Coordinates of C-alpha atoms in Angstrom, one line a residue:
M1 CA 159.9 222.1 149.6
L2 CA 158.1 219.3 147.7
D3 CA 159.7 217.9 144.5
L4 CA 156.6 217.9 142.2
N5 CA 158.2 215.2 140.0
E6 CA 158.4 212.9 143.1
V7 CA 154.7 213.6 143.8
R8 CA 154.0 212.7 140.1
M9 CA 155.9 209.5 140.6
F10 CA 154.1 208.6 143.8
V11 CA 150.7 209.1 142.0
Q12 CA 151.8 206.9 139.2
V13 CA 152.9 204.1 141.6
V14 CA 149.5 204.2 143.4
R15 CA 147.6 204.0 140.1
A16 CA 149.8 201.2 138.7
R17 CA 149.8 199.3 142.0
S18 CA 153.4 198.4 141.3
F19 CA 156.8 200.1 141.2
A20 CA 157.7 197.9 138.2
E21 CA 154.6 198.8 136.2
A22 CA 154.8 202.5 137.2
A23 CA 158.6 202.6 136.2
R24 CA 157.8 201.1 132.8
R25 CA 155.1 203.7 132.2
L26 CA 157.3 206.5 133.3
G27 CA 160.4 205.1 131.5
V28 CA 162.6 205.1 134.5
P29 CA 164.4 202.2 136.4
P30 CA 162.3 200.7 139.2
N31 CA 165.1 201.3 141.8
T32 CA 165.2 205.0 140.8
L33 CA 161.4 205.2 141.2
S34 CA 161.5 203.5 144.6
R35 CA 164.3 205.8 145.8
R36 CA 162.5 209.0 144.7
V37 CA 159.3 207.9 146.5
R38 CA 161.4 207.3 149.6
Q39 CA 162.9 210.8 149.2
L40 CA 159.3 212.2 149.1
E41 CA 158.4 210.3 152.3
A42 CA 161.6 211.6 153.9
G43 CA 160.8 215.2 152.9
L44 CA 157.3 214.8 154.3
D45 CA 158.5 212.9 157.4
T46 CA 155.6 210.6 156.8
R47 CA 155.3 207.0 155.6
L48 CA 153.0 207.0 152.5
M49 CA 152.9 203.3 151.7
Q50 CA 153.7 199.9 153.1
R51 CA 155.8 197.8 150.8
S52 CA 156.0 194.0 150.6
T53 CA 157.1 191.6 148.0
R54 CA 153.6 191.0 146.8
K55 CA 151.7 194.3 147.1
L56 CA 151.7 198.0 148.0
T57 CA 149.3 199.3 150.6
L58 CA 148.7 203.0 151.2
T59 CA 148.8 204.3 154.8
A60 CA 146.1 206.6 156.0
A61 CA 148.4 209.5 155.3
G62 CA 149.3 208.2 151.9
S63 CA 145.7 207.7 150.9
A64 CA 144.8 211.3 152.0
F65 CA 147.9 212.7 150.2
F66 CA 147.0 210.8 147.0
E67 CA 143.4 212.0 147.0
R68 CA 144.5 215.6 147.2
C69 CA 147.5 215.4 144.9
A70 CA 146.3 213.2 142.1
P71 CA 143.8 215.8 140.6
A72 CA 146.5 218.5 140.8
V73 CA 149.1 216.3 139.1
D74 CA 146.5 215.5 136.3
G75 CA 145.9 219.2 135.8
V76 CA 149.5 219.9 135.5
L77 CA 150.0 217.1 133.0
D78 CA 147.0 218.2 130.9
A79 CA 148.3 221.7 130.8
G80 CA 151.7 220.4 129.6
K81 CA 149.9 218.4 126.9
D82 CA 147.9 221.4 125.8
L83 CA 151.2 223.4 125.3
A84 CA 153.1 220.5 123.7
G85 CA 150.2 219.6 121.3
G86 CA 151.4 216.1 121.0
S87 CA 149.5 212.9 121.0
Q88 CA 150.3 209.7 122.9
F89 CA 150.8 206.2 121.7
A90 CA 148.9 203.4 123.4
S91 CA 151.1 201.6 125.8
G92 CA 150.9 199.7 129.1
T93 CA 148.9 196.9 130.5
V94 CA 145.1 196.9 130.1
R95 CA 143.3 194.7 132.7
I96 CA 140.0 193.6 131.5
A97 CA 137.2 192.0 133.5
A98 CA 134.6 190.1 131.5
P99 CA 132.1 187.1 131.7
A100 CA 133.7 183.7 131.7
D101 CA 132.4 183.0 128.2
F102 CA 133.6 186.4 126.8
L103 CA 136.3 184.9 124.6
D104 CA 133.9 182.4 123.2
F105 CA 132.4 185.2 121.1
F106 CA 135.1 187.8 121.2
K107 CA 137.5 186.0 118.9
I108 CA 141.1 185.4 119.9
E109 CA 142.0 186.4 116.3
W110 CA 140.7 189.9 117.3
V111 CA 143.0 189.9 120.3
V112 CA 145.9 189.1 117.9
Q113 CA 144.8 192.0 115.6
F114 CA 144.7 194.5 118.4
L115 CA 148.1 193.5 119.8
E116 CA 149.6 193.8 116.3
Q117 CA 148.1 197.3 115.9
H118 CA 149.4 198.3 119.4
P119 CA 152.7 196.6 120.0
K120 CA 153.4 198.4 123.3
V121 CA 150.1 197.2 124.9
R122 CA 149.6 194.1 127.0
L123 CA 146.2 192.6 127.7
D124 CA 145.3 190.9 131.0
F125 CA 141.9 189.2 130.9
V126 CA 140.1 188.4 134.2
L127 CA 137.3 186.1 133.1
N128 CA 134.7 185.4 135.8
D129 CA 130.9 185.6 136.0
A130 CA 131.2 187.2 139.4
R131 CA 131.2 191.0 139.3
A132 CA 134.7 192.4 139.7
D133 CA 135.7 195.1 142.1
L134 CA 137.2 197.6 139.6
I135 CA 139.2 199.6 142.1
G136 CA 140.1 196.7 144.4
E137 CA 141.2 194.4 141.6
A138 CA 142.9 197.2 139.6
I139 CA 140.5 196.6 136.6
D140 CA 140.9 199.2 133.8
V141 CA 137.7 198.2 131.9
A142 CA 134.9 195.7 132.5
F143 CA 132.4 194.2 130.1
R144 CA 129.1 193.4 131.9
G145 CA 125.7 192.1 131.0
G146 CA 122.5 193.3 132.5
S147 CA 121.0 196.5 133.7
V148 CA 123.4 199.4 134.3
T149 CA 121.3 201.2 136.8
D150 CA 123.3 199.9 139.8
Q151 CA 126.7 199.9 138.1
Q152 CA 129.6 202.3 137.9
P153 CA 128.6 205.8 136.7
V154 CA 130.7 205.6 133.6
F155 CA 129.3 203.1 131.0
R156 CA 128.2 202.8 127.4
R157 CA 125.9 200.2 126.0
L158 CA 127.7 198.2 123.4
M159 CA 124.9 196.1 122.1
T160 CA 121.5 194.5 123.0
Q161 CA 121.7 190.8 122.7
S162 CA 118.9 188.8 121.0
I163 CA 117.9 185.4 122.4
Q164 CA 117.0 182.7 119.8
L165 CA 115.7 179.2 119.7
V166 CA 118.1 176.8 118.0
A167 CA 118.9 173.1 117.6
S168 CA 121.3 170.9 115.6
P169 CA 120.3 169.5 112.3
A170 CA 120.8 166.0 113.7
Y171 CA 118.3 166.6 116.6
L172 CA 115.7 168.0 114.2
K173 CA 116.1 165.1 111.8
T174 CA 115.4 162.7 114.6
R175 CA 112.7 164.5 116.5
G176 CA 111.2 166.8 113.9
K177 CA 110.9 170.6 113.9
P178 CA 108.2 172.1 116.1
A179 CA 105.6 174.1 114.2
T180 CA 104.1 176.0 117.1
L181 CA 105.5 177.4 120.4
Q182 CA 103.4 174.9 122.4
E183 CA 105.0 172.0 120.6
L184 CA 108.3 172.8 122.5
G185 CA 106.6 171.1 125.5
R186 CA 107.0 167.8 123.7
H187 CA 110.7 168.3 122.9
D188 CA 113.9 167.9 124.9
C189 CA 114.8 171.5 125.8
L190 CA 118.1 172.6 127.2
T191 CA 117.6 174.8 130.3
A192 CA 119.6 176.5 133.0
S193 CA 120.3 174.6 136.3
G194 CA 118.6 175.6 139.5
Q195 CA 115.0 175.5 138.4
P196 CA 113.3 172.3 139.5
G197 CA 110.5 170.8 137.4
L198 CA 109.1 172.5 134.3
V199 CA 110.8 175.7 133.1
T200 CA 108.8 178.6 131.7
W201 CA 110.2 180.3 128.6
T202 CA 108.8 183.7 127.8
L203 CA 109.1 184.8 124.2
H204 CA 107.8 187.4 121.9
G205 CA 106.2 186.4 118.6
P206 CA 103.6 187.4 116.0
G207 CA 100.9 187.5 118.7
G208 CA 103.0 189.4 121.2
R209 CA 104.2 187.9 124.5
E210 CA 103.7 184.2 125.0
E211 CA 104.8 181.6 127.5
V212 CA 105.6 177.9 127.1
K213 CA 106.6 175.3 129.7
V214 CA 109.5 173.1 128.7
S215 CA 111.7 170.4 130.1
G216 CA 114.5 168.2 129.0
R217 CA 117.1 165.6 130.2
F218 CA 120.0 168.0 130.3
R219 CA 120.6 171.2 132.3
A220 CA 123.7 173.3 132.9
N221 CA 124.6 176.5 134.7
S222 CA 126.8 177.7 131.8
A223 CA 125.8 179.2 128.5
R224 CA 129.0 177.8 127.0
V225 CA 128.0 174.3 128.0
L226 CA 124.5 174.7 126.7
V227 CA 125.9 175.7 123.3
T228 CA 128.1 172.6 123.3
S229 CA 125.2 170.4 124.3
C230 CA 123.0 171.9 121.6
L231 CA 125.7 171.3 119.0
A232 CA 125.9 167.7 120.2
G233 CA 122.2 167.2 119.4
L234 CA 120.8 167.0 123.0
G235 CA 117.9 169.3 122.4
I236 CA 116.5 172.7 121.6
A237 CA 118.1 175.7 123.4
L238 CA 117.3 179.3 123.9
L239 CA 120.7 181.1 123.5
P240 CA 122.2 184.6 122.9
G241 CA 122.8 185.4 119.2
V242 CA 126.4 186.4 119.8
M243 CA 127.2 182.8 120.9
I244 CA 125.4 181.0 118.1
D245 CA 125.5 183.2 115.0
A246 CA 128.7 181.7 113.7
H247 CA 127.3 178.1 114.2
I248 CA 124.1 179.1 112.3
H249 CA 126.0 180.5 109.4
A250 CA 128.1 177.4 109.3
G251 CA 125.1 175.1 109.3
R252 CA 126.0 173.5 112.7
L253 CA 122.8 174.9 114.3
V254 CA 119.4 175.8 112.8
R255 CA 116.9 178.3 114.1
V256 CA 113.7 176.9 115.4
L257 CA 110.5 178.9 115.3
P258 CA 112.4 182.0 113.9
D259 CA 109.4 184.3 114.5
Y260 CA 109.9 183.9 118.2
G261 CA 112.7 185.2 120.4
R262 CA 113.4 187.8 123.0
E263 CA 115.9 190.5 123.9
G264 CA 118.6 189.5 126.3
A265 CA 120.8 191.5 128.7
D266 CA 122.6 194.5 127.3
L267 CA 126.4 194.2 127.1
N268 CA 127.9 197.3 128.6
V269 CA 131.4 198.7 129.1
I270 CA 132.2 200.0 132.5
L271 CA 135.2 202.2 133.4
P272 CA 136.3 203.0 137.0
S273 CA 136.5 206.7 136.1
S274 CA 135.9 209.1 133.3
Q275 CA 139.0 211.1 134.2
Q276 CA 142.4 210.4 132.6
I277 CA 141.3 207.4 130.6
P278 CA 144.6 205.8 129.5
T279 CA 145.1 205.8 125.7
A280 CA 145.5 202.0 125.7
V281 CA 142.2 201.5 127.5
S282 CA 140.4 203.9 125.2
A283 CA 142.0 202.2 122.2
F284 CA 140.9 198.7 123.3
V285 CA 137.4 199.6 124.2
E286 CA 136.8 201.3 120.8
F287 CA 138.4 198.3 119.0
A288 CA 136.3 195.8 121.0
A289 CA 133.1 197.8 120.4
G290 CA 133.6 197.7 116.7
R291 CA 134.2 194.0 116.7
L292 CA 131.2 193.2 118.9
Q293 CA 128.9 195.4 116.9
S294 CA 130.0 193.5 113.8
I295 CA 128.8 190.2 115.1
I296 CA 125.5 191.5 116.3
G297 CA 124.8 192.8 112.9
R298 CA 123.7 196.4 113.8
Q299 CA 125.3 199.5 115.2
A300 CA 125.0 200.3 118.9
P301 CA 125.8 203.5 120.7
M302 CA 129.4 204.7 120.8
S303 CA 131.5 202.7 123.2
V304 CA 133.6 205.0 125.3
P305 CA 134.3 208.7 125.8
K306 CA 137.2 209.4 123.4
R307 CA 140.4 210.7 124.9
R308 CA 140.7 214.4 123.9
R309 CA 143.2 215.1 121.2
R310 CA 145.3 218.2 121.7

């Protein structure tokens, strides 16, 4: 007869991808957890996972067993919570995938605040412009820009970014401030790499959609570098509001042709599943959504399905 507690332990190990992390979540010693999973395998007379010093890999039998058992284990745990009527405290590691420049506008002070509010939570940021494999890389939550039509089925839009023309006061003092959109063609403009020759900027202004061809002596394939070069006085840049609002308020950058701009890519939150969202993940996403909405200056749709309170 199966020991259902051992089945629960096995499911937790698979989800945590580590005996050590699963043991911490369950509040048992790692060697006890490992022994109980071995007992489960012995009872089934089947190897469920391959163990190495670096990672755990499910066997075909282990994968099939997990797919069938995990929903049942979740159901039993939910039933217990309904009866107990208790709430959970946020704890555990939250692995976060985000663009490389995410912490340029999501302030490290906010990270400090969140960790102070949730002393049992650890944050693990995976910062990369490449799209992370949420399941393969054990990502709990991802922040992604762009369309969500081809993304994971669970998402919420946090905010729509505005793209604005800006320059440093030093640059404008030397070169003057353009009075019309077409005058940008006579200025040094900071553009993205990979586009030879003139670059076409499409903006929306008082007359609707307009285009202007621009060029400059400096290009980069990083928004972060374009912000830095703009601050250094190398030219006029077209940049997301979330990356430049603080510089504008501090007087380090000045808006150019403020009647012109465009909407940028949405910033979305992606979850690998809508089922059994860990309390720590839900807490971080709600916290992050509030902070990000504060810098964009307007409310956006709610960030994440709330964990149901019993």
